[in-house]
Backbone atoms as SQL, in Angstrom:
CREATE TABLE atoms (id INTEGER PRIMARY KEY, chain TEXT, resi INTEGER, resn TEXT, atom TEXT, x REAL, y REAL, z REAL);
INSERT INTO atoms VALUES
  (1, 'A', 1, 'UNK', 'N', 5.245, -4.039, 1.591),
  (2, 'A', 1, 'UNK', 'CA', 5.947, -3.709, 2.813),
  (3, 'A', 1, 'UNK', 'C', 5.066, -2.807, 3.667),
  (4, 'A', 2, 'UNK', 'N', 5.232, -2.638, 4.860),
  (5, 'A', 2, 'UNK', 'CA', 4.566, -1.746, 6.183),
  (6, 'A', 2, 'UNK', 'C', 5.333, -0.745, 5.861),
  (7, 'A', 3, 'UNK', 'N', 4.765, 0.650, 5.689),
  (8, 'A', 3, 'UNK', 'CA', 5.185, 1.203, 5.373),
  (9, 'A', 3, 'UNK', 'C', 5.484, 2.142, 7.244),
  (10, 'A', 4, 'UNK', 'N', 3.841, 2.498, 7.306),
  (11, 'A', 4, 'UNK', 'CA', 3.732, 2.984, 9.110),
  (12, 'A', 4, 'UNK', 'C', 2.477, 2.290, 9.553),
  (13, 'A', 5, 'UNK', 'N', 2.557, 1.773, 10.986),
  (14, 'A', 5, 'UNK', 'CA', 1.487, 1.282, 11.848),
  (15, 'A', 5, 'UNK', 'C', 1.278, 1.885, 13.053),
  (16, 'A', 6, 'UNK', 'N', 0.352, 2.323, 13.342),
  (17, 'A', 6, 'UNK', 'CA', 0.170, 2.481, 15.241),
  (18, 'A', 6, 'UNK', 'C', -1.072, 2.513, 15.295),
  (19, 'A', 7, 'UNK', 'N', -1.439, 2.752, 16.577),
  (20, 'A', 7, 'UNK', 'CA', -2.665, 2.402, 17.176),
  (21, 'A', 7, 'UNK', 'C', -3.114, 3.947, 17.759),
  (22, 'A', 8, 'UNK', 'N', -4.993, 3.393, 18.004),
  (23, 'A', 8, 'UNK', 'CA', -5.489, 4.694, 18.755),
  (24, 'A', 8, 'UNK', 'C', -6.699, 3.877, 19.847),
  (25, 'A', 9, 'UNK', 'N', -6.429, 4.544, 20.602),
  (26, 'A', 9, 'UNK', 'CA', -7.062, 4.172, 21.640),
  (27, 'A', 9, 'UNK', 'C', -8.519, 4.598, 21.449),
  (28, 'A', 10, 'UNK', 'N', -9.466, 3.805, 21.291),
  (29, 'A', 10, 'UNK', 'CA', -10.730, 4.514, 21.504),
  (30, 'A', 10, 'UNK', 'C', -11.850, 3.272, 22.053),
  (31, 'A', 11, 'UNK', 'N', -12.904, 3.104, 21.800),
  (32, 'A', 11, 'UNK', 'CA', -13.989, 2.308, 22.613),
  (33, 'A', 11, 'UNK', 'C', -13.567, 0.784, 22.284),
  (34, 'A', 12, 'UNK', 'N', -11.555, 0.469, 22.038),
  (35, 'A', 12, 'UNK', 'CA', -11.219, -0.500, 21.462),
  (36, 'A', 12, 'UNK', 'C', -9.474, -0.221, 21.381),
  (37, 'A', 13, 'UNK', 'N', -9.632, -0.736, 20.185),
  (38, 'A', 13, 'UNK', 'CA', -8.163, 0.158, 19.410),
  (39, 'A', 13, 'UNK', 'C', -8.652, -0.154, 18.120),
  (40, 'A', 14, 'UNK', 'N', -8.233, 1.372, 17.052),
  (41, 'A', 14, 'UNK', 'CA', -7.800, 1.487, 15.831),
  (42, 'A', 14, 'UNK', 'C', -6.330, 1.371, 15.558),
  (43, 'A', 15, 'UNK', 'N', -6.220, -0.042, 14.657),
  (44, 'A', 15, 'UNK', 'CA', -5.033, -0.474, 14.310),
  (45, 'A', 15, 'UNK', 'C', -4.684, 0.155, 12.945),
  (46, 'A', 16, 'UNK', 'N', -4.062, 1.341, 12.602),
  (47, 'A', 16, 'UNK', 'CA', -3.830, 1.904, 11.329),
  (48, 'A', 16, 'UNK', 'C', -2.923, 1.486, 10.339),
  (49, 'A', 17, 'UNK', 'N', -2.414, 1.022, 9.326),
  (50, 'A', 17, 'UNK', 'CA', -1.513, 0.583, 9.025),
  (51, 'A', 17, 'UNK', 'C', -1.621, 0.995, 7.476),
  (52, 'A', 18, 'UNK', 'N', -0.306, 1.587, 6.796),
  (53, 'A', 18, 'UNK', 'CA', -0.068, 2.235, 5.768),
  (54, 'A', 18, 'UNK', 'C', 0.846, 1.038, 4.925),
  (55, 'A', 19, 'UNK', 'N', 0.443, 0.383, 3.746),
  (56, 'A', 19, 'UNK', 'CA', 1.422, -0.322, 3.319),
  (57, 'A', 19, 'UNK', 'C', 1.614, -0.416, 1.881),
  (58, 'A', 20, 'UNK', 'N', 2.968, -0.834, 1.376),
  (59, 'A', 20, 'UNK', 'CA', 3.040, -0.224, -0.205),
  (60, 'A', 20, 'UNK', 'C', 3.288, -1.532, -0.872),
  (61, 'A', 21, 'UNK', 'N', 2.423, -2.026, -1.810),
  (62, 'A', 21, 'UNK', 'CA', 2.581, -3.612, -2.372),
  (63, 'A', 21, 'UNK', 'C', 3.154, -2.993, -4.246),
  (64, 'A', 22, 'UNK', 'N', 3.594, -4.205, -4.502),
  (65, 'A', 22, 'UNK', 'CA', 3.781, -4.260, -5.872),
  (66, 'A', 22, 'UNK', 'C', 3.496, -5.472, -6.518),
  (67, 'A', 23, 'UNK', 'N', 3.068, -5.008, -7.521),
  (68, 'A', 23, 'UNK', 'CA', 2.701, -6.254, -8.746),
  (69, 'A', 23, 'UNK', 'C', 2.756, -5.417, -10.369),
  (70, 'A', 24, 'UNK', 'N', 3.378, -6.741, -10.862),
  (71, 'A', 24, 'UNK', 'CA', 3.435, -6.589, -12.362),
  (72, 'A', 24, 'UNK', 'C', 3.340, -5.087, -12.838),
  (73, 'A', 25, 'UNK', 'N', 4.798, -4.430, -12.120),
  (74, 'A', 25, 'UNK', 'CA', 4.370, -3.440, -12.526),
  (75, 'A', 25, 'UNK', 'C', 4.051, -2.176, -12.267),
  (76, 'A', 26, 'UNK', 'N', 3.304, -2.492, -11.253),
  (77, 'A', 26, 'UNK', 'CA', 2.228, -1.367, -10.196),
  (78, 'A', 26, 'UNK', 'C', 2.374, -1.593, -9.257),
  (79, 'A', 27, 'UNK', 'N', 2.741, -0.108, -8.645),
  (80, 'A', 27, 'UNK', 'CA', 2.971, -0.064, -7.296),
  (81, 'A', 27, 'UNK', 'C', 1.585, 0.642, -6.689),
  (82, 'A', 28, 'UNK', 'N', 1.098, 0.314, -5.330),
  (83, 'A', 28, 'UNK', 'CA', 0.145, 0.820, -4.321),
  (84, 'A', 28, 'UNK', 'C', 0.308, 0.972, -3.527),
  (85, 'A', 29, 'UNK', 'N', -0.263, 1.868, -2.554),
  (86, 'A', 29, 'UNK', 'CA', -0.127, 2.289, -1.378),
  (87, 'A', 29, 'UNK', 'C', -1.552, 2.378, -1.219),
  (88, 'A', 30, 'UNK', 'N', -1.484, 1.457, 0.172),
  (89, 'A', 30, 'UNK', 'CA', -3.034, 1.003, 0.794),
  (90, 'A', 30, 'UNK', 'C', -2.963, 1.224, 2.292),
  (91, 'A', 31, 'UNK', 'N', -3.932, 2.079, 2.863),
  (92, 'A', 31, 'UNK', 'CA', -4.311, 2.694, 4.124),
  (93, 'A', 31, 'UNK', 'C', -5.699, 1.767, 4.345),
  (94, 'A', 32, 'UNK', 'N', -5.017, 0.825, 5.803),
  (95, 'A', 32, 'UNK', 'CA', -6.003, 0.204, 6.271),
  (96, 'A', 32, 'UNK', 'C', -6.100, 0.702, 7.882),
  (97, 'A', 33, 'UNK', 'N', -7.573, 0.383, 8.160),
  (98, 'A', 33, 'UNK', 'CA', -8.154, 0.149, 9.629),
  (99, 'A', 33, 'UNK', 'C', -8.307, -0.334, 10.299),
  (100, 'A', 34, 'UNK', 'N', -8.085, -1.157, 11.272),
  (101, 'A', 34, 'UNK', 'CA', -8.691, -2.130, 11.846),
  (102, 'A', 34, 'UNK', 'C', -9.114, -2.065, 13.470),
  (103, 'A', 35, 'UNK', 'N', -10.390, -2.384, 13.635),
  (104, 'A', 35, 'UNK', 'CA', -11.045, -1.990, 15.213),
  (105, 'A', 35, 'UNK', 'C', -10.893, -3.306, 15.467),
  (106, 'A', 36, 'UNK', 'N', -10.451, -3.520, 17.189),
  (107, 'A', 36, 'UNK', 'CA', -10.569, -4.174, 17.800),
  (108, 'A', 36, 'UNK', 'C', -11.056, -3.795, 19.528),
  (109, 'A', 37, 'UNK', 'N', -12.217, -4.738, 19.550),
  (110, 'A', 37, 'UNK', 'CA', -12.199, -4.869, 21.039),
  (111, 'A', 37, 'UNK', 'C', -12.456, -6.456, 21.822),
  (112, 'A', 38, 'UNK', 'N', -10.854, -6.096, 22.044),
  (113, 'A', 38, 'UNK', 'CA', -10.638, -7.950, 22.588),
  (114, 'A', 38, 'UNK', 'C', -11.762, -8.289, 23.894),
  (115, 'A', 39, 'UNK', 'N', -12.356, -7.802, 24.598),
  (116, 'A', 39, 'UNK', 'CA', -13.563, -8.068, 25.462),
  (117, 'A', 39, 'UNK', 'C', -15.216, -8.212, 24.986),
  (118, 'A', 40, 'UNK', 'N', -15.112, -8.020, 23.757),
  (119, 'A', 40, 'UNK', 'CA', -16.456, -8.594, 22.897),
  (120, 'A', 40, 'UNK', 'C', -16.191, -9.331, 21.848),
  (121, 'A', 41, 'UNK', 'N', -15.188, -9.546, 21.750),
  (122, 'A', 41, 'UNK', 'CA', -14.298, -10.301, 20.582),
  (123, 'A', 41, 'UNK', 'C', -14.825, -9.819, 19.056),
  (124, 'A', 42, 'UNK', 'N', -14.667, -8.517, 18.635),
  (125, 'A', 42, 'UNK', 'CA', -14.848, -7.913, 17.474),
  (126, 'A', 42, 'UNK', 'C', -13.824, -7.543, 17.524),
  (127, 'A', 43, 'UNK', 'N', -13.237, -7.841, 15.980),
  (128, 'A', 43, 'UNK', 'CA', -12.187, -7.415, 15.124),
  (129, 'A', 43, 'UNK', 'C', -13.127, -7.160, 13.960),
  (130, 'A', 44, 'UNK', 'N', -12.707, -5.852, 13.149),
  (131, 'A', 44, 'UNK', 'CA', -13.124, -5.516, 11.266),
  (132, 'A', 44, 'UNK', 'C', -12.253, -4.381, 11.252),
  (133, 'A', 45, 'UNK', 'N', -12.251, -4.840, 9.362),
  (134, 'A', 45, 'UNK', 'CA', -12.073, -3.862, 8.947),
  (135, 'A', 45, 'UNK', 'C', -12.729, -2.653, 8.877),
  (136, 'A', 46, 'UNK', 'N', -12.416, -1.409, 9.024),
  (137, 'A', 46, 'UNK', 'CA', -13.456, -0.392, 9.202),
  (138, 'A', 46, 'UNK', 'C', -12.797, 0.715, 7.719),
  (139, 'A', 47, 'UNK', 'N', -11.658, 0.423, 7.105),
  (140, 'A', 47, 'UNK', 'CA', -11.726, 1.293, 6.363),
  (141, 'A', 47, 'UNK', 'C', -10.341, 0.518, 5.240),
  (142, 'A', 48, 'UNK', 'N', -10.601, 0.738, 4.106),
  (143, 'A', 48, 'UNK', 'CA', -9.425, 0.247, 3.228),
  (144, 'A', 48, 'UNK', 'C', -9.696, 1.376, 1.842),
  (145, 'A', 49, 'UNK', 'N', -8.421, 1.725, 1.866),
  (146, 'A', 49, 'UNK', 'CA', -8.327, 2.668, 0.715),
  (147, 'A', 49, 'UNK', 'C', -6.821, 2.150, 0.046),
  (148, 'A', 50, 'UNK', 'N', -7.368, 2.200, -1.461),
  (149, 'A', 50, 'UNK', 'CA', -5.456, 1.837, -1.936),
  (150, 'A', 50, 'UNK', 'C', -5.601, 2.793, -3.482),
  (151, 'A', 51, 'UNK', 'N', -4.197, 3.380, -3.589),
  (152, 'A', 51, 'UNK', 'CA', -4.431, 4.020, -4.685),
  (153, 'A', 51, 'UNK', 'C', -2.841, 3.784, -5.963),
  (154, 'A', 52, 'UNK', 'N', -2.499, 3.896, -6.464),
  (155, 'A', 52, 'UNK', 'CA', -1.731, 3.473, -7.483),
  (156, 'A', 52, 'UNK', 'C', -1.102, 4.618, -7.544),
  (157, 'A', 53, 'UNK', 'N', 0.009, 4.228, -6.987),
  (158, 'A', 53, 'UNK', 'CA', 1.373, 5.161, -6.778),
  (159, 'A', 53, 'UNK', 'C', 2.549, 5.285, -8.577),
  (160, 'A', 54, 'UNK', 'N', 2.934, 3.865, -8.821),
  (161, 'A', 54, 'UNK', 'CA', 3.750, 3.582, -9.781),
  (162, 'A', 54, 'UNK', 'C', 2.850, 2.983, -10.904),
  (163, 'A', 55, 'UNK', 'N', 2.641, 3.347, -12.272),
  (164, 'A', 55, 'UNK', 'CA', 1.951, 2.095, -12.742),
  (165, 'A', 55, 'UNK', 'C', 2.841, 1.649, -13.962),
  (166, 'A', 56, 'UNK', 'N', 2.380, 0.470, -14.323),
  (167, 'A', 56, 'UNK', 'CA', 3.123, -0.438, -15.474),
  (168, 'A', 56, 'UNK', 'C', 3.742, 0.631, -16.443),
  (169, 'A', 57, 'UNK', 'N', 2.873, 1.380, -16.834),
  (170, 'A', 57, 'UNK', 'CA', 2.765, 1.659, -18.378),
  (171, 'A', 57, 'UNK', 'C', 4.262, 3.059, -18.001),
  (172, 'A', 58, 'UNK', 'N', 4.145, 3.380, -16.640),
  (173, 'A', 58, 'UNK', 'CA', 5.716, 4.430, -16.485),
  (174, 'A', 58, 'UNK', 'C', 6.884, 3.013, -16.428),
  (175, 'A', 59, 'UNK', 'N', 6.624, 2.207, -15.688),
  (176, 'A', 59, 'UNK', 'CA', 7.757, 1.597, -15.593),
  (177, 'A', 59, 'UNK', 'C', 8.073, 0.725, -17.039),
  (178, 'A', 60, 'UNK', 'N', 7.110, 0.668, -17.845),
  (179, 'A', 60, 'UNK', 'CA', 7.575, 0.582, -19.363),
  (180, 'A', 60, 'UNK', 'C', 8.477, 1.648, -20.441),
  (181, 'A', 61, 'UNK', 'N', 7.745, 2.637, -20.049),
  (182, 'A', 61, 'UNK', 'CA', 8.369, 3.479, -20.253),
  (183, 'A', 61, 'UNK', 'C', 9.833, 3.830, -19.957),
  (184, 'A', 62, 'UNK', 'N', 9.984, 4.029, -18.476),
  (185, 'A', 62, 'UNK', 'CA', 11.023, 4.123, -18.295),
  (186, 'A', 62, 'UNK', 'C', 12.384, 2.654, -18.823),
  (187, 'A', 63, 'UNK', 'N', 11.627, 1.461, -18.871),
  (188, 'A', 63, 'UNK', 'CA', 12.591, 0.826, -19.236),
  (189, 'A', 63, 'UNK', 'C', 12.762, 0.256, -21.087),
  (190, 'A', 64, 'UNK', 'N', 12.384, 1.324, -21.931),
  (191, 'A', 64, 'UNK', 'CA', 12.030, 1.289, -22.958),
  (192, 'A', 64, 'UNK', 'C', 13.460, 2.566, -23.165),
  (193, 'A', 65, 'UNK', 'N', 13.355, 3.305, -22.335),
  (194, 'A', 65, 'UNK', 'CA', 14.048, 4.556, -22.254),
  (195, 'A', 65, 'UNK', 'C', 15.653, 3.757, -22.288),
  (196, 'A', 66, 'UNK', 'N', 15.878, 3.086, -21.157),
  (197, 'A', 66, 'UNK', 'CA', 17.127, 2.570, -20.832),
  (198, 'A', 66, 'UNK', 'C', 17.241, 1.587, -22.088),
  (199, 'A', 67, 'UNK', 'N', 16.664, 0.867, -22.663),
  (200, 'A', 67, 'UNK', 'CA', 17.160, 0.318, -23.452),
  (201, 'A', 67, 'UNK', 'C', 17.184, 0.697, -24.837),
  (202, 'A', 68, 'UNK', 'N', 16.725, 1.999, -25.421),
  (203, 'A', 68, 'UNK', 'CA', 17.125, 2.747, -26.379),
  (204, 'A', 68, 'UNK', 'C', 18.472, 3.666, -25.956),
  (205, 'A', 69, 'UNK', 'N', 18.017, 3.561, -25.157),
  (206, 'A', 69, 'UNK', 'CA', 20.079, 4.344, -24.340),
  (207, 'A', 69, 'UNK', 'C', 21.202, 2.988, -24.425),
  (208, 'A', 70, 'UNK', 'N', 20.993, 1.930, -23.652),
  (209, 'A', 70, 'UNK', 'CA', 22.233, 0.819, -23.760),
  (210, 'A', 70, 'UNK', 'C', 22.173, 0.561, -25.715),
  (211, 'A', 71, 'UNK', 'N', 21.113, 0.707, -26.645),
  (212, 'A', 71, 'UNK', 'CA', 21.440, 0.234, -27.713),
  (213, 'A', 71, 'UNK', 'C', 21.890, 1.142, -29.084),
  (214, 'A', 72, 'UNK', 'N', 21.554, 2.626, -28.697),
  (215, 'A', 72, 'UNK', 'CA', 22.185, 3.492, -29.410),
  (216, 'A', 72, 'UNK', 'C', 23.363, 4.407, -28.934),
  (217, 'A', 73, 'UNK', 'N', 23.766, 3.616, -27.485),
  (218, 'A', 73, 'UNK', 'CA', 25.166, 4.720, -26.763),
  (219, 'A', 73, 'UNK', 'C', 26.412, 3.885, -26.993);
């Protein structure tokens, strides 16, 4: 999901965009960049960072938890 997007005006626009994916498990949150200047027709990425917010081995945990609770309560 998009988490936040906006823009910055500079010799273009920086398109910023904050977004939080999941898989098997693991959750991320990835901070991307993107320059554009539609009058030379360049678009890139200029920056991608993602770091691991949730990972498998808690959400095992935690559901290891719940089901020693539903089977001894």
């Amino acid at each position: 999901s998009v988490d936040h997007a906006w823009s910055q005006v500079v010799s273009g626009f920086n398109y910023k965009m904050t977004i939080t994916t999941r898989f098997n498990g693991q959750t991320n949150e990835c901070h991307f960049v993107v320059y554009d200047q539609s009058w030379t027709s360049t678009r890139e990425l200029t920056n991608d960072e993602c770091h691991v917010i949730h990972h498998k081995r808690n959400a095992i945990r935690e559901g290891h938890g719940l089901l020693l609770k539903a089977l001894y309560n």
